PDB file of C-alpha atoms in Angstrom:
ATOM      1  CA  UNK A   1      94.340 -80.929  60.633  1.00  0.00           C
ATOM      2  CA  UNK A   2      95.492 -84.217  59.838  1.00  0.00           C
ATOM      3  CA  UNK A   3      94.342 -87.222  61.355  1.00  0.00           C
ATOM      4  CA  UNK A   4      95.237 -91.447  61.335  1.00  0.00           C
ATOM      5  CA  UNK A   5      92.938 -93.295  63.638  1.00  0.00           C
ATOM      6  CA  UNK A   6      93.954 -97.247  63.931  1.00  0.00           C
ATOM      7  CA  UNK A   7      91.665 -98.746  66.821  1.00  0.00           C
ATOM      8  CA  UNK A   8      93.156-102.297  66.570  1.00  0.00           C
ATOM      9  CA  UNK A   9      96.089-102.293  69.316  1.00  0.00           C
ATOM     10  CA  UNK A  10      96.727-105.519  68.499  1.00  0.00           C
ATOM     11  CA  UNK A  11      95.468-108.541  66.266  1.00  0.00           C
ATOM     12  CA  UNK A  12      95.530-112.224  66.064  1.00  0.00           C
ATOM     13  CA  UNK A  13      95.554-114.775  62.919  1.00  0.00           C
ATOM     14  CA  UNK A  14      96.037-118.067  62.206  1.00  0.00           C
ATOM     15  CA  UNK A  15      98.464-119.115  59.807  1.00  0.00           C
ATOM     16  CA  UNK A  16      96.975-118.720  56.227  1.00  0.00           C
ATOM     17  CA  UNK A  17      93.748-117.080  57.233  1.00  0.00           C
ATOM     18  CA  UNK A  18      93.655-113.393  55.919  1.00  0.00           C
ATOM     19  CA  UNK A  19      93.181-110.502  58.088  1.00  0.00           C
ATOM     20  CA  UNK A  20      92.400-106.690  57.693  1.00  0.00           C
ATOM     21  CA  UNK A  21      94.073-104.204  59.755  1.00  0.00           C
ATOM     22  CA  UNK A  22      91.696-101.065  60.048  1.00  0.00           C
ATOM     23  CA  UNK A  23      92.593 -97.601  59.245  1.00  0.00           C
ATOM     24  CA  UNK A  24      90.845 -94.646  59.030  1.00  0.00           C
ATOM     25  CA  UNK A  25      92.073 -91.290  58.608  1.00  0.00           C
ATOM     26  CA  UNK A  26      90.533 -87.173  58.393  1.00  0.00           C
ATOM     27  CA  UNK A  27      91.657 -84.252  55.972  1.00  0.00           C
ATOM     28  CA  UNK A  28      90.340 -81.633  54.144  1.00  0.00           C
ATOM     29  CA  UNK A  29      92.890 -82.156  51.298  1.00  0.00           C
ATOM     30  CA  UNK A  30      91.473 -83.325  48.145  1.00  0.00           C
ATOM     31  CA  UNK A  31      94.649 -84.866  47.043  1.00  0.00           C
ATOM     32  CA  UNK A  32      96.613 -87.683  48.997  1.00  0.00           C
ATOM     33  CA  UNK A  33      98.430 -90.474  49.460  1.00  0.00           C
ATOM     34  CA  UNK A  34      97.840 -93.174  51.736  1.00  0.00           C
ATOM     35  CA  UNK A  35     100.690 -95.777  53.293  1.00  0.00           C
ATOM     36  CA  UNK A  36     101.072 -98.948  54.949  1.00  0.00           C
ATOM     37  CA  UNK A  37     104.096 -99.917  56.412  1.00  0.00           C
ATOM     38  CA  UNK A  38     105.429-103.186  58.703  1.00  0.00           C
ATOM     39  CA  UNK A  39     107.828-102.800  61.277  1.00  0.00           C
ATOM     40  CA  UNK A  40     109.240-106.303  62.349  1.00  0.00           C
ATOM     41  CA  UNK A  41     110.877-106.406  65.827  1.00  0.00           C
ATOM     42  CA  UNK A  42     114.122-105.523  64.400  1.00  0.00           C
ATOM     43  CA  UNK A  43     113.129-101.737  64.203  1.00  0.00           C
ATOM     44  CA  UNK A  44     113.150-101.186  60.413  1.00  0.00           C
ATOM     45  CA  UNK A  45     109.966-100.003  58.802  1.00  0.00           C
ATOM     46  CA  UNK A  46     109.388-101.703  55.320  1.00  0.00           C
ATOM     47  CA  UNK A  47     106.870 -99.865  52.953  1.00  0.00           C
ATOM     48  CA  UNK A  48     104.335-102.356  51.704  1.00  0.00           C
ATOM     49  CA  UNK A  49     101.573-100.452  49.305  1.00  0.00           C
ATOM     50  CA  UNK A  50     100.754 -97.224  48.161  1.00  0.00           C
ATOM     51  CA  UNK A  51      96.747 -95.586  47.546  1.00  0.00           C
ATOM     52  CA  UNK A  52      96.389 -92.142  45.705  1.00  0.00           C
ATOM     53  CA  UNK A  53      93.290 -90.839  46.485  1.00  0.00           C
ATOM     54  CA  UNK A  54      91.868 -90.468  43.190  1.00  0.00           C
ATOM     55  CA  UNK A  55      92.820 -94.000  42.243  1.00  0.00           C
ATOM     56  CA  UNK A  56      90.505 -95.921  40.769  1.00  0.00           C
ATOM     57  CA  UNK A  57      91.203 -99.457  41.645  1.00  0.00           C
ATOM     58  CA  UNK A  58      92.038-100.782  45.193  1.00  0.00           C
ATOM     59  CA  UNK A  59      95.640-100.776  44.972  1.00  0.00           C
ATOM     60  CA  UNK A  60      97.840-104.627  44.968  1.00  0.00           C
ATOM     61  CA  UNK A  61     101.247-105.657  46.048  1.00  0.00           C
ATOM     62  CA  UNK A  62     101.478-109.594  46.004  1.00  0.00           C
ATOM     63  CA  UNK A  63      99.373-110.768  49.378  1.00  0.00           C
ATOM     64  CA  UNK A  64      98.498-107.135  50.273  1.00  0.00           C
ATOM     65  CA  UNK A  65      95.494-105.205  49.647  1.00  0.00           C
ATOM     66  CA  UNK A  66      94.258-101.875  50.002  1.00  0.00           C
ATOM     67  CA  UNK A  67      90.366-102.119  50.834  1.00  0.00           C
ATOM     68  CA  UNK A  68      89.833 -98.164  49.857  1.00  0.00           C
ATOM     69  CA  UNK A  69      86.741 -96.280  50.531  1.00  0.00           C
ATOM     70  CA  UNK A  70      87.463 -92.558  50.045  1.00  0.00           C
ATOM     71  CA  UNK A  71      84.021 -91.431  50.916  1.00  0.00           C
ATOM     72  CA  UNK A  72      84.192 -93.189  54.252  1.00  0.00           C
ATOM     73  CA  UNK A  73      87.540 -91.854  54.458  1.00  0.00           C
ATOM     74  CA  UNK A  74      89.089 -95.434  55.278  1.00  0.00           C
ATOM     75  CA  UNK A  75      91.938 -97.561  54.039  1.00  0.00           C
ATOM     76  CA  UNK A  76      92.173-100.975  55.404  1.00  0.00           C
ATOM     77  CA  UNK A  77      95.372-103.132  54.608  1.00  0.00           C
ATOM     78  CA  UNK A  78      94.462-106.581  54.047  1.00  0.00           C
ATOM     79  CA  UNK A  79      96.793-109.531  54.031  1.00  0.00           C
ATOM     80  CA  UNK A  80      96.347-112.938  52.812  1.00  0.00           C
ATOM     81  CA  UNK A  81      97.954-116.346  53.358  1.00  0.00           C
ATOM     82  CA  UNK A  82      99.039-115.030  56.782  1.00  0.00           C
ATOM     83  CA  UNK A  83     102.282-116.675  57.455  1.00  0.00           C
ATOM     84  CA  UNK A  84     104.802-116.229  60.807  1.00  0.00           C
ATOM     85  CA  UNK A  85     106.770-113.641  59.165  1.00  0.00           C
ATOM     86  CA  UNK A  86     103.808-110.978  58.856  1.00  0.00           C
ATOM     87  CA  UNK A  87     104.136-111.116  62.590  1.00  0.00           C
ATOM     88  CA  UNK A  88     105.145-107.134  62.913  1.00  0.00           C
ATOM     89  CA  UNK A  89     103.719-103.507  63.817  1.00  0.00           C
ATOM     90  CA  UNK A  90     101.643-102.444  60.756  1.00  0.00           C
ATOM     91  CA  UNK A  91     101.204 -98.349  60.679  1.00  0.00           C
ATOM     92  CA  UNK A  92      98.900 -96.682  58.710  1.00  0.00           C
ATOM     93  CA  UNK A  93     100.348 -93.369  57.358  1.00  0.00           C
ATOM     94  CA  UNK A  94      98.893 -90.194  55.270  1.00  0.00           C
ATOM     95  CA  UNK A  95     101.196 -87.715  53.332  1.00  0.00           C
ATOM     96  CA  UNK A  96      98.692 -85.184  52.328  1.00  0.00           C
ATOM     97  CA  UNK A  97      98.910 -82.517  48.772  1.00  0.00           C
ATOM     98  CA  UNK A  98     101.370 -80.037  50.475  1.00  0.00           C
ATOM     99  CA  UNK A  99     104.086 -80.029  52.766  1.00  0.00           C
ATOM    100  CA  UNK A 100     106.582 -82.760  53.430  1.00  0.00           C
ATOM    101  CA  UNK A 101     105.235 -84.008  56.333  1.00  0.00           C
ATOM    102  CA  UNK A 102     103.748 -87.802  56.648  1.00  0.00           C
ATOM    103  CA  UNK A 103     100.983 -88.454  59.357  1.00  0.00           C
ATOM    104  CA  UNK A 104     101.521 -92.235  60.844  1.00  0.00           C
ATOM    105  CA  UNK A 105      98.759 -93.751  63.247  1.00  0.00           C
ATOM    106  CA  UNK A 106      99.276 -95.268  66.062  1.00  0.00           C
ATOM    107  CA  UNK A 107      99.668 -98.619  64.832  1.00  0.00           C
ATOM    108  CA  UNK A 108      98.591-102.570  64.847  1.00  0.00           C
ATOM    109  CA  UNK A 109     100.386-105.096  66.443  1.00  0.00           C
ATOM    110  CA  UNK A 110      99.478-108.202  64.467  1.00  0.00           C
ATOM    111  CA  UNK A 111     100.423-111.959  65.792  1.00  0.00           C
ATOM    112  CA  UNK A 112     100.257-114.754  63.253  1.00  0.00           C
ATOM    113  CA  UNK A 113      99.396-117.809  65.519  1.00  0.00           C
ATOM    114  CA  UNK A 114     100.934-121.137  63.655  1.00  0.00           C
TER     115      UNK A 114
ATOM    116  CA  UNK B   1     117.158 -99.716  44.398  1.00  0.00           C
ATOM    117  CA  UNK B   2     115.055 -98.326  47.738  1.00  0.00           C
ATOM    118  CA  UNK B   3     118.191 -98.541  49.473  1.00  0.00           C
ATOM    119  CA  UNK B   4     118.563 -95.997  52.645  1.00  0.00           C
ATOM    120  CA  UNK B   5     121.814 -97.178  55.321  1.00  0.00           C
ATOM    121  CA  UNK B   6     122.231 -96.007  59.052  1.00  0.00           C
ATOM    122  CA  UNK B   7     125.292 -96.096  61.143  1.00  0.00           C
ATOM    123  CA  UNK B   8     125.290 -97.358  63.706  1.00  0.00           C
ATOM    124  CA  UNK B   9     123.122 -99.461  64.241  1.00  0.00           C
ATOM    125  CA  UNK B  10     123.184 -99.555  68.222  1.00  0.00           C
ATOM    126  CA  UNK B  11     124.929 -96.656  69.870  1.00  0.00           C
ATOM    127  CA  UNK B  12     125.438 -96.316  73.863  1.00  0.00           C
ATOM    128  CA  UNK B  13     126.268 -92.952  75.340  1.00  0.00           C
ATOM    129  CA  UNK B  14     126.789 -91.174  78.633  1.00  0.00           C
ATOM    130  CA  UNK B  15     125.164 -87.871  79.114  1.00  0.00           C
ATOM    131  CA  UNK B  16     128.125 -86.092  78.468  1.00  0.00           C
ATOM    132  CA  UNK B  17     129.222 -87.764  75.513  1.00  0.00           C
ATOM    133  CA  UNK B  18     129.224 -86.127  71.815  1.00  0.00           C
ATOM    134  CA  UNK B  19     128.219 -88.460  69.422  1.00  0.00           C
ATOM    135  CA  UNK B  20     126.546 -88.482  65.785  1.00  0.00           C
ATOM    136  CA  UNK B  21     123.637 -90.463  63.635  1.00  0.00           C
ATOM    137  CA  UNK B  22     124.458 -90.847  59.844  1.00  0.00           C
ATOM    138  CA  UNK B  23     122.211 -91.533  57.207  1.00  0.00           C
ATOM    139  CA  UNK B  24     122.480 -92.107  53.325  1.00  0.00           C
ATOM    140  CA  UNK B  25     120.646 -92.442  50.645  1.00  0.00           C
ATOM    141  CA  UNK B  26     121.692 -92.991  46.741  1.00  0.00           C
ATOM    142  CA  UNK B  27     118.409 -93.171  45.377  1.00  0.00           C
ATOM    143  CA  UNK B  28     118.352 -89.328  44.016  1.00  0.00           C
ATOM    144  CA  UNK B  29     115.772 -88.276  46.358  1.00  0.00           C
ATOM    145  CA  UNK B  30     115.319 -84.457  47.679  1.00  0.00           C
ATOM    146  CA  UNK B  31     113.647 -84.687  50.700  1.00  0.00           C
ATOM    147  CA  UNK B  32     115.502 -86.525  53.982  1.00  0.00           C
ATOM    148  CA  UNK B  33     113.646 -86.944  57.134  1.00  0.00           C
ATOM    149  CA  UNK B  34     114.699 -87.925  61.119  1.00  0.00           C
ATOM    150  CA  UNK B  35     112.232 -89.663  63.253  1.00  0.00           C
ATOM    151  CA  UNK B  36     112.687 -90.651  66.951  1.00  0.00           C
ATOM    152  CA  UNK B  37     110.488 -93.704  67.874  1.00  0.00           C
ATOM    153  CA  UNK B  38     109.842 -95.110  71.473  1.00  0.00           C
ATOM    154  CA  UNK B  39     108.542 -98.830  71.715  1.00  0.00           C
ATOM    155  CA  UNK B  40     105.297 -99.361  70.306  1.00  0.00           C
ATOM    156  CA  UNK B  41     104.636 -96.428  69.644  1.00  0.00           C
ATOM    157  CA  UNK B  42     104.765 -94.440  65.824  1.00  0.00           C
ATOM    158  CA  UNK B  43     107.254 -92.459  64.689  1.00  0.00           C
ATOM    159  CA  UNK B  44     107.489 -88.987  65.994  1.00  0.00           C
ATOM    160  CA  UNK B  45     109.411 -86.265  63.319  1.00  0.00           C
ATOM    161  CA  UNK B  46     112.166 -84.615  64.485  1.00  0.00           C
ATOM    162  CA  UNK B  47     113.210 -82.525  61.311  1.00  0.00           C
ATOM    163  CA  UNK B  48     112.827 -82.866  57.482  1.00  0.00           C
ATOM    164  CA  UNK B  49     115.274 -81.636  54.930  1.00  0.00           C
ATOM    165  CA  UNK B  50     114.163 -80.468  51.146  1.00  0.00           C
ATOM    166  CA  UNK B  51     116.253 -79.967  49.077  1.00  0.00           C
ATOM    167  CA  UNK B  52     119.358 -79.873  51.266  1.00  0.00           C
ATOM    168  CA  UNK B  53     117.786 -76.779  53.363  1.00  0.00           C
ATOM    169  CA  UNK B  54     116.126 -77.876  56.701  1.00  0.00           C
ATOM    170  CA  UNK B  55     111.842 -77.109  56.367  1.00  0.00           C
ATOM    171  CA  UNK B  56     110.870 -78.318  59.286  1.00  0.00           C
ATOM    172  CA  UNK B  57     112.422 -78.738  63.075  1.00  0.00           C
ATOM    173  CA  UNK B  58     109.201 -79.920  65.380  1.00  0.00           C
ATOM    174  CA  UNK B  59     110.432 -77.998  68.081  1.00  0.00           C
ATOM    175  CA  UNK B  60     113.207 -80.330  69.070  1.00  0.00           C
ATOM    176  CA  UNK B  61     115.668 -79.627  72.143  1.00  0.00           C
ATOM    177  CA  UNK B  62     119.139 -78.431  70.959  1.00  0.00           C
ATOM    178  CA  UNK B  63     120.668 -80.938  71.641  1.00  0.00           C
ATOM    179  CA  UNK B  64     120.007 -82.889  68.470  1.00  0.00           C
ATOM    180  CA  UNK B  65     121.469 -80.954  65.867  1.00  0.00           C
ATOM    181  CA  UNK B  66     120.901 -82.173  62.087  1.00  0.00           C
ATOM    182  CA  UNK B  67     123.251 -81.771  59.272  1.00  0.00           C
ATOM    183  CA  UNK B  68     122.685 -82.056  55.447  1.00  0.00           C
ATOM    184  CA  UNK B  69     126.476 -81.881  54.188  1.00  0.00           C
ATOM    185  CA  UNK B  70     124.771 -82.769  50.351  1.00  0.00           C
ATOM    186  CA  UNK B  71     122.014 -84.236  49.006  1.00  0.00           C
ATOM    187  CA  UNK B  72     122.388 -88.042  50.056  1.00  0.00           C
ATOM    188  CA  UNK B  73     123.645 -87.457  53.431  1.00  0.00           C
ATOM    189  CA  UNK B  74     121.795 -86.592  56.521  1.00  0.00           C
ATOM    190  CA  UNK B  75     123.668 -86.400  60.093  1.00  0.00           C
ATOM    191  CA  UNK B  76     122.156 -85.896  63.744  1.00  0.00           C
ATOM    192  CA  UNK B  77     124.876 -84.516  66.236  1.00  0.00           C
ATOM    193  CA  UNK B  78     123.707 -85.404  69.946  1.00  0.00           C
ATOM    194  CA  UNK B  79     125.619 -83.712  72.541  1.00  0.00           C
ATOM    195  CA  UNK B  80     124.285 -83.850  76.424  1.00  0.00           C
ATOM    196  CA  UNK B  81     121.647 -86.048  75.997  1.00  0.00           C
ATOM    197  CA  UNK B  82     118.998 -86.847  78.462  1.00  0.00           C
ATOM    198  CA  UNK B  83     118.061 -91.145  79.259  1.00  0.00           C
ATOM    199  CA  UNK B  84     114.685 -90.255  77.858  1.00  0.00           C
ATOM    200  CA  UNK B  85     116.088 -89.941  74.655  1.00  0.00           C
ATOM    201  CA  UNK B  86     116.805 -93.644  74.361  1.00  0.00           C
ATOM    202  CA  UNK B  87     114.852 -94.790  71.504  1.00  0.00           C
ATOM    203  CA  UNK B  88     115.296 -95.950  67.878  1.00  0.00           C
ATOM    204  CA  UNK B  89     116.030 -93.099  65.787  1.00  0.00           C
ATOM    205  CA  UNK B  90     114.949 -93.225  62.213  1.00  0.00           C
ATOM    206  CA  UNK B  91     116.089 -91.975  58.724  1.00  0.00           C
ATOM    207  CA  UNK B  92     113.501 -91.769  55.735  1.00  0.00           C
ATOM    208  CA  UNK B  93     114.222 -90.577  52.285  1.00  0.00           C
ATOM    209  CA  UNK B  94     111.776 -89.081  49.589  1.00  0.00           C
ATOM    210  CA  UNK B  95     111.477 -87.933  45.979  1.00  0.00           C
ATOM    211  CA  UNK B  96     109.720 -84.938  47.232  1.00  0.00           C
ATOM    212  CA  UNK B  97     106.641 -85.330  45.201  1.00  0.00           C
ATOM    213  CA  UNK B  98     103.204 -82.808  45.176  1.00  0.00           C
ATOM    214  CA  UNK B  99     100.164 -83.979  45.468  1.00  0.00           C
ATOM    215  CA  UNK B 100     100.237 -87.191  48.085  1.00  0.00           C
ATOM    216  CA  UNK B 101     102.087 -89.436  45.881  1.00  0.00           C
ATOM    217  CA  UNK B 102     105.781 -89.341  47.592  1.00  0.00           C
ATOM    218  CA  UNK B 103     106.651 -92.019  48.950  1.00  0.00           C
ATOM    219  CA  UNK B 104     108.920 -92.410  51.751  1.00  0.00           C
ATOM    220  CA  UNK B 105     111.802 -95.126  52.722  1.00  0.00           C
ATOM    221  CA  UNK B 106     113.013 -96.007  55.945  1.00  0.00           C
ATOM    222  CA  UNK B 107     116.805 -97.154  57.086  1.00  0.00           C
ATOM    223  CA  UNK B 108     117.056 -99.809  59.873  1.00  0.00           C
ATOM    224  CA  UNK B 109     117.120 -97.438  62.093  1.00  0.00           C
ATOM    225  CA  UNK B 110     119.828 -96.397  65.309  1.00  0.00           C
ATOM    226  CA  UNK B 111     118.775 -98.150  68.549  1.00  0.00           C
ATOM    227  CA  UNK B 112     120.211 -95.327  71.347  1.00  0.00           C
ATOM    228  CA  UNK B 113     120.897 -95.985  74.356  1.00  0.00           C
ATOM    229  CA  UNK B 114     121.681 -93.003  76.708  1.00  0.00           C
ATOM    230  CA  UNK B 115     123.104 -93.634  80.387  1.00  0.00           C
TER     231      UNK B 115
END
């Protein structure tokens, strides 16, 4: 079975100080991919950054990060330069080797305090 | 282009009503997924279509009823719909990629309302 454990329900950060939002996640597949995503208030869920699991390098997209640790099964997102727009719901999400189906977590709720 | 549209984007409805979601996507991708999504919680999947031919249907009541008319369309016919089904209904899209590497997109979403 497939499993996405976030235990952050929610999250505070000052303006310009970076965070990490936790994830951590259980399968038996050897191949995977791992997601973030950010859902502002206004419903739509925006992909940020993209892990395969046999990736080398922690994967980069502009202030995000992907602080991967396969062997601890974890894959933290973190964000630098917080600023007032990363204010959103950040979900952690698996799509493992086969099937179609994507496993989200329960999610973050992250406040950037100015 | 990561592109994937919803209409509408807020829809109200009586019980009795007959109403539909519609999703596109022009990004060539095979696989086309709905989610329904109560408040702050994560998306739950309702059905995902490969390859125009519906693969999975998480044991959803009859009254949603998808539709793939073609490859960049997806449709979700609600007919006698229940208040608790007032939530934000999502669209995703897909390349349908093996091996963990597909990545999916999102529309804005269909806030419904049921009455």
């Amino acid at each position: 079975a497939q499993k996405i454990t976030q235990t952050q329900p929610g999250m505070f950060v000052q303006e310009k100080e970076a965070v990490t939002l936790d994830c951590t996640y259980d399968t038996s597949d050897q191949s995977y991919g791992l997601f973030w995503y950010k859902q502002p208030s206004s419903g739509e869920m925006i992909f940020l950054i993209y892990q395969g699991s046999y990736d080398e390098q922690n994967a980069t997209e502009g202030r995000y990060s992907l602080n991967f640790q396969k062997a601890r099964k974890s894959a933290n997102l973190v964000i630098s330069a917080s600023q007032l727009g990363d204010s959103a719901m950040y979900f952690c999400a698996m799509r493992p080797y086969t099937g179609n189906q994507f496993y989200f977590g329960t999610g973050t709720s992250l406040t950037v305090i100015p | 282009d990561t592109e994937v549209t919803q209409t509408p984007k807020h829809l109200v409805m009586g019980m009795t009503n007959k109403k539909s979601l519609k999703c596109e996507q022009h990004m060539g991708h095979r696989a086309m997924y709905w989610y329904k999504q109560k408040a702050k919680k994560p998306p739950e999947l309702m059905f995902v279509y490969s390859y125009e031919k519906l693969s999975i249907n998480e044991s959803v009541p009859s009254r949603f009823s998808p539709e793939c008319p073609n490859s960049s369309l997806l449709n979700l016919h609600l007919h006698a719909l229940q208040p608790e089904d007032s939530a934000l209904y999502l669209c995703a899209s897909s390349q349908e990629r093996w091996g963990g590497t597909d990545t999916q997109y999102f529309g804005p979403g269909t806030r419904l309302t049921v009455l």
